[in-house]
Amino acid sequence: MSEGEQLYRHNDNINYLLKRKLSFMLRYGMSFLFVLGFMVLASLYFIKAPDTLEGKFVLSSSNPPKSLVSKINGRIVKKLVSDELKVDKGDVLLVLESVADESEINQLENELTQIQLLCESDMLDSLDYIGTQSFQHLGEIQQVYEQFKKSNNELYLALTSGQYLQEKAIINKRLSNLKQTRFNLTNQKQIYEREYALANETWQADSLLDKQRSITKIELRNTESARLQRKLSLSNLQQNLLNNETTINDIEQQLLTLEKNIAQQKNSFIQSYSLLKSAIADWKSKYLFIAPFDGTISMNKNIFEGLNVQAGEPLLYIIPDNSNWLCEVLIPQQNFGKISIGQRAILKFDSYNFEEFGVTEGQVKTIAETPQEVKTNEGNVNMYLVQIAIDSSLTTTYQKNIQPRYGLSGTATIALDDKNLLEKLFLDRFKSLFVYQ
């Protein structure tokens, strides 16, 4: 083939290629790949991929449940609650067998409430006698009650029999009369002092006239006698005032003694009242299980009437209504420095499969300043306690509610930063290259 023919064929091939319509991928493939790559990078930017730290948590509370422990060996005779029952503060939950009649103790305690008001307002003079109400089935506090009853009887009789009031009235009457006498004597003293002053002036004037021999000796003696008489009357009056004051002091001392005796009886009564209140409180702490606050009953064993219990045995738990639930996580020292308050945490409960129920979220609330030693398979390890605050409703990401129970365990994943996947894959690698250089 000649050189001209070859050139012609070559030009035909070129013309064919130039005139041929290219496919979509050949025309826009590079642009599509560029856009696709950009979209992938953009998506990596919006996908969160923070560094995380995992640890096992235990569900706790700022107001932890309170266990009600039996103080004595005994037998349950009344069961007034059931598991997960709402109770109010002061509700009686269980009653142990006792020789005392619970109804009598409650009735006695109600009567003591009125006495408490009198004691607090210092109005024991209005005390009523409680001996008309007979309490004969108080068990171990019967003796304390009898002593209180005796003190109540003595004080009531002292205040209402009339003897104390009569003595007090007589003493007050005598004091009133003596004080009136003192008032009269004081007025008389002023008159006597004036009369004595005038008589003394007259005597001094007559003494001067006697020296001048202007009056007789008899007249001078009469003037001096009148002066001495006024002086004697004034002296007697002063002695009467002194005697009156002494008598007033004696009568006031009698009144103080009478008031002191009544005060001693009141103090004795208050002491016996306090002993009885203390004995009732001690009895209730032994034989009654009473709710210390509003909450929900939790039972970890079967409780029934007739059950024998041992001293020191926990029977009930009360979960407070206002519990702020927390997750307590023990974190090792590795990467512990990256944890800070406010960081987000993902919580997966062991009792609730996260694939079915979802997960809950929380925030780091507190970080312990000092470590605690924890025994592990590798030996004793220092770990820090981190508390994670969670929503009290414990709603998961699947809008399901987890029933909070003290001691529930799970896994907490704490987000240590706010990195995205782009930073995770590329920027961190570039940083590491510069660091090694």
CSV table of C-alpha atoms in Angstrom, one decimal:
chain,number,residue,atom,x,y,z
A,1,MET,CA,0.0,0.0,0.0
A,2,SER,CA,1.3,3.3,-1.0
A,3,GLU,CA,2.1,6.1,1.5
A,4,GLY,CA,-0.9,8.1,0.1
A,5,GLU,CA,-3.4,5.4,0.7
A,6,GLN,CA,-2.2,4.8,4.2
A,7,LEU,CA,-2.5,8.5,5.0
A,8,TYR,CA,-6.0,8.5,3.5
A,9,ARG,CA,-7.1,5.6,5.7
A,10,HIS,CA,-5.6,7.2,8.7
A,11,ASN,CA,-7.5,10.4,8.1
A,12,ASP,CA,-10.7,8.3,7.7
A,13,ASN,CA,-10.2,6.8,11.1
A,14,ILE,CA,-9.7,10.2,12.6
A,15,ASN,CA,-12.7,11.5,10.9
A,16,TYR,CA,-14.7,8.6,12.2
A,17,LEU,CA,-13.6,9.1,15.7
A,18,LEU,CA,-14.3,12.8,15.5
A,19,LYS,CA,-17.7,12.4,14.0
A,20,ARG,CA,-18.7,9.5,16.4
A,21,LYS,CA,-21.2,10.6,19.2
A,22,LEU,CA,-19.6,9.8,22.6
A,23,SER,CA,-21.6,8.0,25.3
A,24,PHE,CA,-22.8,9.9,28.5
A,25,MET,CA,-20.1,8.3,30.7
A,26,LEU,CA,-17.3,9.2,28.3
A,27,ARG,CA,-18.5,12.8,28.1
A,28,TYR,CA,-19.4,13.4,31.8
A,29,GLY,CA,-17.6,10.6,33.6
A,30,MET,CA,-14.9,12.8,35.1
A,31,SER,CA,-17.3,15.4,36.3
A,32,PHE,CA,-19.5,12.8,37.8
A,33,LEU,CA,-16.6,11.2,39.7
A,34,PHE,CA,-15.5,14.7,40.9
A,35,VAL,CA,-19.1,15.4,42.2
A,36,LEU,CA,-19.3,12.0,43.7
A,37,GLY,CA,-16.0,12.4,45.5
A,38,PHE,CA,-17.1,15.8,46.8
A,39,MET,CA,-20.4,14.4,48.1
A,40,VAL,CA,-18.5,11.6,49.8
A,41,LEU,CA,-16.2,14.1,51.5
A,42,ALA,CA,-19.1,16.3,52.5
A,43,SER,CA,-21.0,13.3,54.0
A,44,LEU,CA,-17.9,12.4,56.0
A,45,TYR,CA,-18.0,15.9,57.4
A,46,PHE,CA,-21.5,15.6,58.7
A,47,ILE,CA,-21.1,12.1,60.1
A,48,LYS,CA,-20.0,12.2,63.8
A,49,ALA,CA,-17.2,10.0,64.8
A,50,PRO,CA,-15.8,11.2,68.2
A,51,ASP,CA,-13.3,9.4,70.3
A,52,THR,CA,-15.1,7.4,72.9
A,53,LEU,CA,-14.5,5.8,76.3
A,54,GLU,CA,-16.5,2.9,77.5
A,55,GLY,CA,-17.2,1.7,81.0
A,56,LYS,CA,-19.7,-0.3,83.0
A,57,PHE,CA,-22.2,1.7,84.9
A,58,VAL,CA,-24.7,1.0,87.8
A,59,LEU,CA,-27.9,3.0,88.1
A,60,SER,CA,-28.0,5.0,91.3
A,61,SER,CA,-29.7,8.1,92.6
A,62,SER,CA,-29.0,11.3,94.4
A,63,ASN,CA,-31.6,10.1,96.9
A,64,PRO,CA,-30.8,6.4,97.2
A,65,PRO,CA,-33.5,3.9,98.3
A,66,LYS,CA,-33.6,3.3,102.1
A,67,SER,CA,-33.7,-0.2,103.5
A,68,LEU,CA,-36.0,-0.9,106.4
A,69,VAL,CA,-34.2,-3.3,108.7
A,70,SER,CA,-35.7,-5.3,111.6
A,71,LYS,CA,-34.2,-4.3,114.9
A,72,ILE,CA,-35.4,-7.4,116.8
A,73,ASN,CA,-36.2,-11.0,116.2
A,74,GLY,CA,-39.9,-11.3,115.7
A,75,ARG,CA,-42.9,-12.4,113.6
A,76,ILE,CA,-44.9,-10.3,111.2
A,77,VAL,CA,-48.5,-10.0,112.2
A,78,LYS,CA,-49.6,-7.3,109.8
A,79,LYS,CA,-48.5,-6.7,106.2
A,80,LEU,CA,-50.0,-3.4,104.9
A,81,VAL,CA,-48.1,-3.0,101.6
A,82,SER,CA,-47.2,-4.8,98.4
A,83,ASP,CA,-44.4,-4.5,95.9
A,84,GLU,CA,-44.3,-1.2,93.9
A,85,LEU,CA,-47.0,0.3,96.1
A,86,LYS,CA,-46.9,4.1,96.5
A,87,VAL,CA,-46.7,5.1,100.1
A,88,ASP,CA,-46.6,8.4,102.0
A,89,LYS,CA,-44.3,9.5,104.8
A,90,GLY,CA,-45.5,8.1,108.1
A,91,ASP,CA,-47.5,5.2,106.6
A,92,VAL,CA,-47.2,2.0,108.7
A,93,LEU,CA,-45.9,-0.8,106.4
A,94,LEU,CA,-45.4,-3.8,108.6
A,95,VAL,CA,-46.2,-4.7,112.2
A,96,LEU,CA,-44.2,-7.2,114.3
A,97,GLU,CA,-45.8,-9.2,117.1
A,98,SER,CA,-45.8,-7.4,120.5
A,99,VAL,CA,-47.5,-7.8,123.9
A,100,ALA,CA,-48.5,-4.2,123.6
A,101,ASP,CA,-51.8,-3.2,122.0
A,102,GLU,CA,-50.9,-1.0,119.0
A,103,SER,CA,-54.3,0.8,119.1
A,104,GLU,CA,-53.8,1.8,122.8
A,105,ILE,CA,-50.3,3.2,122.0
A,106,ASN,CA,-51.7,5.2,119.1
A,107,GLN,CA,-54.5,6.6,121.3
A,108,LEU,CA,-52.0,7.5,124.0
A,109,GLU,CA,-49.7,9.2,121.5
A,110,ASN,CA,-52.6,11.3,120.3
A,111,GLU,CA,-53.3,12.5,123.8
A,112,LEU,CA,-49.6,13.3,124.3
A,113,THR,CA,-49.8,15.5,121.3
A,114,GLN,CA,-52.1,17.9,123.2
A,115,ILE,CA,-49.7,17.9,126.1
A,116,GLN,CA,-46.9,18.7,123.8
A,117,LEU,CA,-48.7,21.9,122.7
A,118,LEU,CA,-49.1,22.9,126.4
A,119,CYS,CA,-45.4,22.3,127.1
A,120,GLU,CA,-44.3,24.3,124.0
A,121,SER,CA,-46.6,27.2,124.8
A,122,ASP,CA,-45.8,27.1,128.6
A,123,MET,CA,-49.5,26.6,129.4
A,124,LEU,CA,-49.3,23.6,131.8
A,125,ASP,CA,-51.7,25.4,134.2
A,126,SER,CA,-54.4,24.3,131.7
A,127,LEU,CA,-53.4,20.7,132.0
A,128,ASP,CA,-56.1,18.1,132.1
A,129,TYR,CA,-56.0,14.8,134.1
A,130,ILE,CA,-55.6,11.9,131.8
A,131,GLY,CA,-56.1,9.3,134.5
A,132,THR,CA,-59.8,8.8,133.5
A,133,GLN,CA,-58.5,7.0,130.3
A,134,SER,CA,-57.2,3.6,131.3
A,135,PHE,CA,-54.3,2.2,129.3
A,136,GLN,CA,-53.5,-1.3,130.5
A,137,HIS,CA,-52.0,-3.0,127.4
A,138,LEU,CA,-48.9,-1.0,126.7
A,139,GLY,CA,-46.4,-3.8,127.1
A,140,GLU,CA,-42.9,-2.8,127.8
A,141,ILE,CA,-43.8,0.9,128.2
A,142,GLN,CA,-46.5,0.2,130.8
A,143,GLN,CA,-44.1,1.1,133.7
A,144,VAL,CA,-43.0,4.3,132.1
A,145,TYR,CA,-46.6,5.2,131.4
A,146,GLU,CA,-47.5,4.6,135.1
A,147,GLN,CA,-44.8,7.0,136.2
A,148,PHE,CA,-46.0,9.6,133.8
A,149,LYS,CA,-49.6,9.1,135.0
A,150,LYS,CA,-48.4,9.6,138.6
A,151,SER,CA,-46.6,12.9,137.7
A,152,ASN,CA,-49.7,14.0,135.8
A,153,ASN,CA,-51.9,13.3,138.8
A,154,GLU,CA,-49.7,15.1,141.2
A,155,LEU,CA,-49.4,18.2,139.0
A,156,TYR,CA,-53.1,18.2,138.2
A,157,LEU,CA,-54.0,18.0,141.9
A,158,ALA,CA,-51.6,20.7,142.8
A,159,LEU,CA,-53.0,23.0,140.1
A,160,THR,CA,-56.7,22.3,140.6
A,161,SER,CA,-57.2,21.1,144.2
A,162,GLY,CA,-57.4,24.7,145.5
A,163,GLN,CA,-54.5,24.4,148.0
A,164,TYR,CA,-52.0,26.0,145.6
A,165,LEU,CA,-54.4,28.6,144.4
A,166,GLN,CA,-55.6,29.4,147.9
A,167,GLU,CA,-52.0,29.8,149.2
A,168,LYS,CA,-51.1,31.9,146.3
A,169,ALA,CA,-54.2,34.1,146.7
A,170,ILE,CA,-53.5,34.5,150.5
A,171,ILE,CA,-49.8,35.4,149.9
A,172,ASN,CA,-50.7,37.9,147.1
A,173,LYS,CA,-53.4,39.4,149.4
A,174,ARG,CA,-50.9,39.9,152.2
A,175,LEU,CA,-48.4,41.3,149.8
A,176,SER,CA,-50.9,43.8,148.5
A,177,ASN,CA,-51.8,44.9,152.1
A,178,LEU,CA,-48.2,45.2,153.1
A,179,LYS,CA,-47.3,47.3,150.0
A,180,GLN,CA,-50.3,49.5,150.8
A,181,THR,CA,-49.0,49.9,154.3
A,182,ARG,CA,-45.6,50.8,153.0
A,183,PHE,CA,-47.2,53.4,150.8
A,184,ASN,CA,-49.0,54.9,153.8
A,185,LEU,CA,-46.0,54.8,156.0
A,186,THR,CA,-43.9,56.5,153.3
A,187,ASN,CA,-46.4,59.4,153.2
A,188,GLN,CA,-46.4,59.6,157.0
A,189,LYS,CA,-42.6,59.7,157.0
A,190,GLN,CA,-42.6,62.8,154.8
A,191,ILE,CA,-45.0,64.5,157.2
A,192,TYR,CA,-43.0,63.5,160.3
A,193,GLU,CA,-39.8,64.6,158.7
A,194,ARG,CA,-41.4,68.0,158.1
A,195,GLU,CA,-42.8,68.3,161.7
A,196,TYR,CA,-39.4,67.3,163.1
A,197,ALA,CA,-37.6,69.9,160.9
A,198,LEU,CA,-40.0,72.6,162.2
A,199,ALA,CA,-39.7,71.5,165.8
A,200,ASN,CA,-35.9,71.5,165.4
A,201,GLU,CA,-35.9,75.1,164.0
A,202,THR,CA,-38.1,76.2,166.9
A,203,TRP,CA,-35.8,74.7,169.4
A,204,GLN,CA,-32.7,76.3,167.8
A,205,ALA,CA,-34.5,79.7,167.9
A,206,ASP,CA,-35.4,79.2,171.5
A,207,SER,CA,-31.9,78.2,172.3
A,208,LEU,CA,-30.6,81.5,170.9
A,209,LEU,CA,-33.2,83.4,172.9
A,210,ASP,CA,-32.2,81.5,176.0
A,211,LYS,CA,-28.6,82.7,175.6
A,212,GLN,CA,-30.0,86.2,175.4
A,213,ARG,CA,-32.1,85.4,178.5
A,214,SER,CA,-35.2,86.4,176.5
A,215,ILE,CA,-37.2,83.2,177.5
A,216,THR,CA,-37.4,81.1,180.6
A,217,LYS,CA,-35.9,77.7,181.1
A,218,ILE,CA,-39.3,76.1,181.2
A,219,GLU,CA,-40.2,77.4,177.8
A,220,LEU,CA,-36.9,76.1,176.4
A,221,ARG,CA,-37.5,72.7,178.0
A,222,ASN,CA,-41.0,72.5,176.4
A,223,THR,CA,-39.5,73.4,173.0
A,224,GLU,CA,-36.8,70.7,173.4
A,225,SER,CA,-39.3,68.1,174.5
A,226,ALA,CA,-41.5,68.8,171.5
A,227,ARG,CA,-38.4,68.4,169.2
A,228,LEU,CA,-37.5,65.1,170.9
A,229,GLN,CA,-41.0,63.8,170.6
A,230,ARG,CA,-41.1,64.5,166.9
A,231,LYS,CA,-37.7,62.8,166.5
A,232,LEU,CA,-38.9,59.7,168.4
A,233,SER,CA,-42.1,59.5,166.3
A,234,LEU,CA,-40.0,59.8,163.1
A,235,SER,CA,-37.6,57.0,164.4
A,236,ASN,CA,-40.5,54.7,165.2
A,237,LEU,CA,-42.0,55.3,161.8
A,238,GLN,CA,-38.7,54.4,160.1
A,239,GLN,CA,-38.6,51.3,162.2
A,240,ASN,CA,-42.1,50.4,161.1
A,241,LEU,CA,-41.1,50.9,157.5
A,242,LEU,CA,-38.1,48.7,158.0
A,243,ASN,CA,-40.2,46.0,159.6
A,244,ASN,CA,-42.7,46.3,156.8
A,245,GLU,CA,-40.0,45.9,154.1
A,246,THR,CA,-38.7,42.8,155.9
A,247,THR,CA,-42.1,41.3,156.1
A,248,ILE,CA,-42.7,42.0,152.4
A,249,ASN,CA,-39.4,40.2,151.6
A,250,ASP,CA,-40.4,37.2,153.7
A,251,ILE,CA,-43.8,37.0,152.0
A,252,GLU,CA,-42.3,37.3,148.6
A,253,GLN,CA,-39.9,34.5,149.5
A,254,GLN,CA,-42.8,32.3,150.5
A,255,LEU,CA,-44.4,33.1,147.1
A,256,LEU,CA,-41.1,32.2,145.3
A,257,THR,CA,-40.9,28.9,147.3
A,258,LEU,CA,-44.5,28.1,146.3
A,259,GLU,CA,-43.8,28.9,142.7
A,260,LYS,CA,-40.6,26.9,142.8
A,261,ASN,CA,-42.4,23.8,144.2
A,262,ILE,CA,-44.9,24.1,141.3
A,263,ALA,CA,-42.1,24.6,138.8
A,264,GLN,CA,-40.4,21.5,140.1
A,265,GLN,CA,-43.6,19.5,139.8
A,266,LYS,CA,-43.9,20.8,136.2
A,267,ASN,CA,-40.3,19.9,135.4
A,268,SER,CA,-40.9,16.4,136.9
A,269,PHE,CA,-44.0,16.1,134.8
A,270,ILE,CA,-42.2,17.2,131.6
A,271,GLN,CA,-39.4,14.7,132.3
A,272,SER,CA,-41.8,11.9,132.7
A,273,TYR,CA,-43.6,13.1,129.5
A,274,SER,CA,-40.3,13.1,127.6
A,275,LEU,CA,-39.4,9.6,128.9
A,276,LEU,CA,-42.8,8.3,127.8
A,277,LYS,CA,-42.5,9.9,124.3
A,278,SER,CA,-39.1,8.4,124.0
A,279,ALA,CA,-40.4,4.9,125.1
A,280,ILE,CA,-43.2,5.1,122.5
A,281,ALA,CA,-40.7,6.1,119.8
A,282,ASP,CA,-38.4,3.2,120.8
A,283,TRP,CA,-41.4,0.8,120.7
A,284,LYS,CA,-42.5,2.0,117.3
A,285,SER,CA,-38.9,1.7,115.9
A,286,LYS,CA,-38.8,-2.0,117.1
A,287,TYR,CA,-42.3,-3.2,116.1
A,288,LEU,CA,-43.5,-0.9,113.3
A,289,PHE,CA,-42.0,-0.4,109.9
A,290,ILE,CA,-42.9,3.2,109.0
A,291,ALA,CA,-42.2,5.0,105.7
A,292,PRO,CA,-39.5,7.7,106.3
A,293,PHE,CA,-40.6,9.6,103.2
A,294,ASP,CA,-42.9,9.5,100.2
A,295,GLY,CA,-41.9,6.8,97.7
A,296,THR,CA,-42.4,3.4,96.2
A,297,ILE,CA,-42.1,0.1,98.0
A,298,SER,CA,-39.6,-2.4,96.6
A,299,MET,CA,-39.4,-6.0,98.0
A,300,ASN,CA,-36.4,-8.3,97.3
A,301,LYS,CA,-38.0,-11.2,99.0
A,302,ASN,CA,-41.4,-12.7,99.7
A,303,ILE,CA,-43.0,-11.0,102.7
A,304,PHE,CA,-46.1,-12.4,104.4
A,305,GLU,CA,-47.9,-12.4,107.7
A,306,GLY,CA,-46.5,-15.0,110.0
A,307,LEU,CA,-43.0,-14.7,108.6
A,308,ASN,CA,-40.3,-14.9,111.3
A,309,VAL,CA,-37.6,-12.2,110.9
A,310,GLN,CA,-34.2,-11.8,112.4
A,311,ALA,CA,-32.6,-8.7,113.9
A,312,GLY,CA,-30.6,-6.9,111.2
A,313,GLU,CA,-32.5,-8.4,108.3
A,314,PRO,CA,-33.6,-5.9,105.6
A,315,LEU,CA,-37.2,-6.5,104.7
A,316,LEU,CA,-38.3,-3.5,102.5
A,317,TYR,CA,-36.8,-0.8,100.4
A,318,ILE,CA,-38.4,2.5,99.7
A,319,ILE,CA,-37.4,4.4,96.5
A,320,PRO,CA,-38.0,8.2,96.9
A,321,ASP,CA,-40.5,9.9,94.6
A,322,ASN,CA,-38.1,12.7,93.9
A,323,SER,CA,-35.2,10.6,92.9
A,324,ASN,CA,-32.7,12.1,90.4
A,325,TRP,CA,-31.3,9.0,88.7
A,326,LEU,CA,-27.6,8.9,88.0
A,327,CYS,CA,-25.3,6.4,86.3
A,328,GLU,CA,-22.1,5.8,88.2
A,329,VAL,CA,-19.2,4.7,86.0
A,330,LEU,CA,-15.7,3.7,87.1
A,331,ILE,CA,-13.2,4.9,84.6
A,332,PRO,CA,-9.5,3.8,84.4
A,333,GLN,CA,-6.7,6.3,84.2
A,334,GLN,CA,-6.2,5.7,80.4
A,335,ASN,CA,-7.8,8.7,78.5
A,336,PHE,CA,-9.3,9.9,81.8
A,337,GLY,CA,-7.9,13.3,81.2
A,338,LYS,CA,-10.2,13.8,78.1
A,339,ILE,CA,-13.4,13.5,80.2
A,340,SER,CA,-15.0,16.8,81.1
A,341,ILE,CA,-18.3,17.8,82.6
A,342,GLY,CA,-21.1,18.2,80.1
A,343,GLN,CA,-19.9,15.5,77.6
A,344,ARG,CA,-22.6,13.4,76.0
A,345,ALA,CA,-22.9,9.7,76.9
A,346,ILE,CA,-24.8,6.8,75.3
A,347,LEU,CA,-26.2,4.3,77.8
A,348,LYS,CA,-27.1,0.7,77.0
A,349,PHE,CA,-28.8,-1.2,79.8
A,350,ASP,CA,-28.0,-4.9,80.1
A,351,SER,CA,-31.6,-5.7,81.0
A,352,TYR,CA,-33.0,-3.9,77.9
A,353,ASN,CA,-31.6,-5.0,74.6
A,354,PHE,CA,-30.6,-1.8,72.8
A,355,GLU,CA,-31.5,-3.3,69.4
A,356,GLU,CA,-35.1,-3.7,70.7
A,357,PHE,CA,-35.5,-0.8,73.2
A,358,GLY,CA,-32.9,1.6,71.9
A,359,VAL,CA,-30.4,3.6,74.0
A,360,THR,CA,-30.7,6.5,76.4
A,361,GLU,CA,-28.6,9.6,76.5
A,362,GLY,CA,-27.0,11.5,79.4
A,363,GLN,CA,-24.4,14.0,80.3
A,364,VAL,CA,-21.3,13.8,82.5
A,365,LYS,CA,-22.3,15.6,85.7
A,366,THR,CA,-19.5,15.0,88.2
A,367,ILE,CA,-15.9,13.7,88.1
A,368,ALA,CA,-14.3,12.4,91.2
A,369,GLU,CA,-11.2,14.3,92.3
A,370,THR,CA,-9.5,11.2,93.9
A,371,PRO,CA,-9.4,7.6,92.6
A,372,GLN,CA,-10.7,4.5,94.4
A,373,GLU,CA,-9.0,1.2,94.4
A,374,VAL,CA,-10.9,-1.5,92.6
A,375,LYS,CA,-10.1,-5.2,92.5
A,376,THR,CA,-9.9,-6.6,88.9
A,377,ASN,CA,-8.5,-9.7,87.3
A,378,GLU,CA,-5.3,-7.9,86.7
A,379,GLY,CA,-5.1,-6.9,90.4
A,380,ASN,CA,-6.0,-3.7,92.2
A,381,VAL,CA,-6.5,-0.7,89.8
A,382,ASN,CA,-7.1,2.9,90.6
A,383,MET,CA,-10.3,4.1,89.0
A,384,TYR,CA,-12.2,7.4,89.0
A,385,LEU,CA,-16.0,7.6,89.7
A,386,VAL,CA,-17.9,9.5,87.0
A,387,GLN,CA,-21.6,10.3,87.5
A,388,ILE,CA,-23.8,10.7,84.4
A,389,ALA,CA,-27.1,12.6,84.8
A,390,ILE,CA,-30.0,11.1,82.8
A,391,ASP,CA,-33.6,12.1,82.3
A,392,SER,CA,-35.9,10.9,85.1
A,393,SER,CA,-38.3,9.4,82.6
A,394,LEU,CA,-35.6,7.2,81.1
A,395,THR,CA,-37.0,7.4,77.6
A,396,THR,CA,-34.9,5.6,75.0
A,397,THR,CA,-34.3,6.7,71.4
A,398,TYR,CA,-37.1,4.3,70.4
A,399,GLN,CA,-39.5,6.3,72.6
A,400,LYS,CA,-39.7,3.4,75.1
A,401,ASN,CA,-39.6,3.9,78.8
A,402,ILE,CA,-37.2,1.9,81.0
A,403,GLN,CA,-38.4,1.2,84.5
A,404,PRO,CA,-35.8,2.6,86.8
A,405,ARG,CA,-34.5,0.2,89.4
A,406,TYR,CA,-31.7,0.9,91.8
A,407,GLY,CA,-28.7,-1.2,90.8
A,408,LEU,CA,-29.5,-1.7,87.1
A,409,SER,CA,-26.2,-2.2,85.1
A,410,GLY,CA,-25.1,-1.4,81.6
A,411,THR,CA,-22.4,0.1,79.4
A,412,ALA,CA,-21.8,3.8,79.1
A,413,THR,CA,-20.1,5.2,76.0
A,414,ILE,CA,-18.8,8.7,76.6
A,415,ALA,CA,-18.0,11.0,73.6
A,416,LEU,CA,-14.7,12.6,74.4
A,417,ASP,CA,-14.8,15.1,71.6
A,418,ASP,CA,-17.0,16.4,68.7
A,419,LYS,CA,-15.0,15.1,65.8
A,420,ASN,CA,-16.6,14.1,62.5
A,421,LEU,CA,-15.6,11.2,60.2
A,422,LEU,CA,-13.6,13.5,57.9
A,423,GLU,CA,-11.4,14.6,60.7
A,424,LYS,CA,-11.1,11.1,62.0
A,425,LEU,CA,-9.9,9.7,58.7
A,426,PHE,CA,-7.7,12.4,57.2
A,427,LEU,CA,-6.9,15.3,59.5
A,428,ASP,CA,-5.8,13.2,62.4
A,429,ARG,CA,-3.5,11.2,60.0
A,430,PHE,CA,-2.0,14.5,58.7
A,431,LYS,CA,-1.4,15.7,62.2
A,432,SER,CA,0.3,12.5,63.2
A,433,LEU,CA,2.6,12.9,60.2
A,434,PHE,CA,3.7,16.4,61.3
A,435,VAL,CA,4.2,15.2,64.8
A,436,TYR,CA,6.5,12.4,63.7
A,437,GLN,CA,8.4,14.8,61.5
